[in-house]
Amino acid sequence: MFAVNCGGLPISTVVSEDFYYSDVKDVEIDLDKGDTLFLTTDGLLEERVTDEMYGEDRLQELLLNNYNYPVDLITKRVKNDFSEFSGSVRGQDDITFLCLQRDLDVIDKFKETINSTIEAMYEVKEKLLEFVAPYYKPPSIICIGFQEILTNAIEHGNQRKADKKVEIEVEVTTKYIKIVITDEGSGFDWQQVVNQEFDLERDLCNGECRGRGIKITNKAYDEIWYNEQGNQACLYKLLNG
């Protein structure tokens, strides 16, 4: 990781054009496949709570731990971290940031649309097992989480209405396997379930079955997140080695 200091260039329509071009130096950055570029104004870095500033070090540590994830997840984590620090999604100053990423080559793809039946779920699970076998060992790990989320999509998303569809898309790159499962339901509050700690024995004793499939998947995969509506799940598994 390296940082490029742009000198706090003001963003304003009242600043003359001559000022912008008086002392501006072009910087070229070559991005390899999978590289991520994160740009931000100083409103993010200079946010203060009492005597503590959010700061560049905190942002760099966050990006170091997340740069290899997709852009939508990186931006979500930056927003969540800022909110955790400041206590609000809004800053004291204007905040603008941009996250760009050069796509990795897709080695292989798998796509299928199924009816909302358990039989169809088991059929596509076997196809996925065969598909991922050359790329991840043991492939059963991939299929455990996949089955849990697909079952949720059929039972809770589409309410087991056989005429409703579930779409499955799988991409294999040099770094990860990504699975996207989309149902035709109205969605749910997934963040509360995903962030709960998974304890199988405790949940069974307390009769807490709802959401356990998502917790299992959260353990099997490196990342799991949903779209804002809650009817599309994205499962993300780093490749071995």
XYZ file of C-alpha atoms in Angstrom:
241
model
C 0.000 0.000 0.000
C 1.145 3.540 -0.698
C -0.458 6.961 -0.190
C -0.529 9.908 -2.579
C -0.925 13.294 -0.866
C -2.845 15.687 -3.104
C -2.172 18.692 -0.883
C -5.718 19.401 0.190
C -6.921 20.819 -3.115
C -10.106 22.827 -2.386
C -13.364 21.772 -3.985
C -15.297 24.940 -4.756
C -16.766 26.779 -7.717
C -15.521 30.101 -6.311
C -11.851 29.117 -6.733
C -10.524 30.438 -10.021
C -9.455 28.095 -12.796
C -5.999 29.708 -12.811
C -5.437 28.497 -9.239
C -6.083 24.895 -10.176
C -3.510 24.947 -12.947
C -0.865 27.085 -11.201
C 0.766 24.306 -9.187
C -0.748 21.011 -10.267
C 1.369 17.938 -10.956
C 0.071 14.851 -12.728
C 0.642 11.525 -10.960
C 0.320 8.247 -12.839
C -0.493 5.034 -10.996
C -0.475 1.684 -12.771
C -3.082 -0.705 -11.395
C -2.585 -4.424 -11.779
C -5.582 -6.729 -11.901
C -7.149 -6.843 -8.455
C -5.540 -3.582 -7.279
C -7.725 -1.077 -5.425
C -7.533 2.728 -5.504
C -9.206 4.671 -2.668
C -9.577 8.458 -2.876
C -11.004 10.638 -0.104
C -11.374 14.262 0.897
C -9.981 15.453 4.225
C -13.446 15.511 5.789
C -13.134 11.789 6.482
C -9.593 11.876 7.856
C -10.056 15.014 9.982
C -13.278 13.994 11.729
C -12.787 14.521 15.483
C -14.404 13.125 18.598
C -13.214 15.134 21.618
C -9.413 15.147 21.167
C -9.173 12.112 18.873
C -9.018 12.377 15.079
C -10.124 9.599 12.723
C -6.837 9.955 10.884
C -4.950 8.410 8.017
C -3.481 5.559 10.091
C -6.922 4.212 10.987
C -8.087 4.379 7.378
C -4.918 2.698 6.090
C -5.284 -0.175 8.570
C -8.892 -0.658 7.481
C -7.930 -0.682 3.802
C -5.019 -3.068 4.400
C -7.447 -5.572 5.901
C -10.058 -5.164 3.156
C -8.413 -4.061 -0.110
C -8.819 -7.475 -1.750
C -12.590 -7.500 -1.254
C -15.118 -6.118 -3.768
C -15.675 -2.362 -3.884
C -19.195 -2.427 -2.436
C -17.958 -4.263 0.655
C -14.961 -1.921 1.097
C -17.162 1.177 0.963
C -19.660 -0.375 3.368
C -16.890 -1.124 5.861
C -15.477 2.397 5.600
C -18.942 3.817 6.304
C -19.487 1.444 9.228
C -16.065 2.213 10.714
C -16.635 5.958 10.409
C -20.049 5.623 12.052
C -18.531 3.538 14.861
C -15.878 6.224 15.422
C -18.059 9.323 15.198
C -21.399 7.951 16.359
C -23.064 9.137 13.168
C -23.052 8.475 9.433
C -22.692 12.241 8.906
C -19.432 14.085 9.446
C -18.711 17.560 10.761
C -17.337 18.447 7.317
C -18.328 17.362 3.832
C -17.067 13.845 3.078
C -16.528 12.424 -0.380
C -14.656 9.227 -1.172
C -14.250 7.072 -4.239
C -13.167 3.437 -4.417
C -11.997 1.961 -7.732
C -10.817 -1.566 -8.422
C -9.388 -3.276 -11.459
C -11.242 -6.522 -12.049
C -9.506 -9.860 -11.748
C -9.719 -12.317 -14.617
C -12.642 -14.716 -14.232
C -11.317 -18.268 -14.606
C -14.663 -20.019 -14.683
C -18.388 -19.286 -14.367
C -21.490 -21.153 -13.335
C -25.043 -19.816 -13.686
C -28.414 -21.430 -13.153
C -31.993 -20.404 -12.363
C -34.158 -22.822 -10.385
C -37.729 -23.104 -9.136
C -38.318 -22.698 -5.412
C -38.362 -26.378 -4.476
C -36.118 -28.421 -2.204
C -35.620 -30.944 -5.018
C -34.247 -28.227 -7.293
C -32.010 -27.026 -4.469
C -30.384 -30.457 -4.067
C -29.914 -30.809 -7.820
C -28.100 -27.490 -8.173
C -26.046 -28.217 -5.040
C -24.641 -31.351 -6.703
C -23.824 -29.347 -9.827
C -22.017 -26.734 -7.727
C -20.060 -29.430 -5.882
C -18.761 -30.734 -9.198
C -18.067 -27.220 -10.490
C -15.971 -25.981 -7.534
C -14.079 -29.259 -6.938
C -11.092 -28.279 -9.150
C -10.717 -24.918 -7.381
C -11.317 -25.494 -3.663
C -10.607 -28.405 -1.315
C -12.746 -29.716 0.221
C -15.589 -28.518 -2.022
C -18.114 -29.584 0.613
C -17.205 -26.437 2.604
C -18.437 -24.300 -0.279
C -21.639 -26.321 -0.580
C -22.550 -26.217 3.124
C -22.941 -22.448 3.196
C -24.438 -22.415 -0.290
C -27.175 -24.852 0.728
C -28.042 -22.839 3.838
C -28.478 -19.553 1.974
C -30.275 -21.180 -0.955
C -32.689 -22.859 1.466
C -33.364 -19.468 3.069
C -34.045 -17.985 -0.370
C -36.545 -20.743 -1.185
C -38.284 -20.981 2.194
C -38.202 -17.403 3.500
C -37.546 -15.312 0.396
C -39.893 -16.987 -2.076
C -42.128 -18.574 0.589
C -41.752 -21.994 -1.123
C -43.828 -20.819 -4.070
C -42.573 -23.158 -6.785
C -43.295 -20.706 -9.590
C -40.923 -18.142 -8.085
C -37.308 -18.318 -9.224
C -33.922 -18.252 -7.512
C -30.929 -17.205 -9.587
C -27.441 -18.544 -8.795
C -24.263 -17.031 -10.228
C -20.759 -18.272 -9.395
C -17.434 -16.734 -10.442
C -13.973 -18.168 -9.848
C -10.991 -15.790 -10.013
C -7.339 -16.237 -9.123
C -8.053 -15.055 -5.561
C -11.579 -16.039 -4.611
C -14.857 -17.768 -5.363
C -17.910 -15.506 -5.353
C -21.465 -16.851 -5.220
C -24.494 -14.599 -5.703
C -27.960 -15.930 -4.830
C -30.997 -13.797 -5.712
C -34.610 -14.587 -4.847
C -37.876 -12.815 -5.692
C -38.850 -12.034 -2.094
C -39.156 -8.726 -0.265
C -35.973 -9.192 1.783
C -35.254 -8.964 5.523
C -33.002 -7.294 8.110
C -29.947 -9.458 7.402
C -27.299 -7.395 9.222
C -28.665 -8.225 12.660
C -28.481 -11.970 11.930
C -25.055 -11.900 10.230
C -23.457 -10.005 13.114
C -24.746 -12.388 15.794
C -22.213 -14.782 17.294
C -22.788 -18.392 16.261
C -23.153 -20.944 19.074
C -24.877 -24.109 17.815
C -25.358 -25.753 21.236
C -26.758 -22.576 22.764
C -29.107 -21.935 19.835
C -30.437 -25.498 19.944
C -31.031 -25.334 23.693
C -32.854 -22.024 23.339
C -34.817 -23.166 20.302
C -33.340 -20.369 18.180
C -33.549 -21.888 14.712
C -34.250 -18.733 12.746
C -31.099 -17.272 11.230
C -28.871 -20.215 12.156
C -28.263 -21.023 8.471
C -26.832 -17.555 7.918
C -24.624 -17.915 10.994
C -23.306 -21.261 9.685
C -22.550 -19.660 6.326
C -20.831 -16.759 8.061
C -18.438 -19.292 9.594
C -17.874 -21.251 6.368
C -17.139 -18.225 4.165
C -14.705 -15.350 4.504
C -17.489 -12.848 3.883
C -21.251 -12.811 3.435
C -23.384 -9.789 2.741
C -26.742 -8.895 1.244
C -27.992 -6.066 -0.920
C -29.972 -3.281 0.753
C -33.303 -4.982 0.062
C -32.121 -8.251 1.564
C -33.117 -10.547 -1.301
C -29.642 -11.045 -2.778
C -26.812 -12.751 -0.903
C -23.154 -12.614 -1.901
C -20.827 -15.307 -0.520
C -17.105 -14.771 -0.770
C -14.456 -17.463 -0.190
C -10.722 -16.903 -0.529
C -8.947 -19.655 -2.429
C -6.613 -22.014 -0.582
C -3.004 -20.898 -0.422
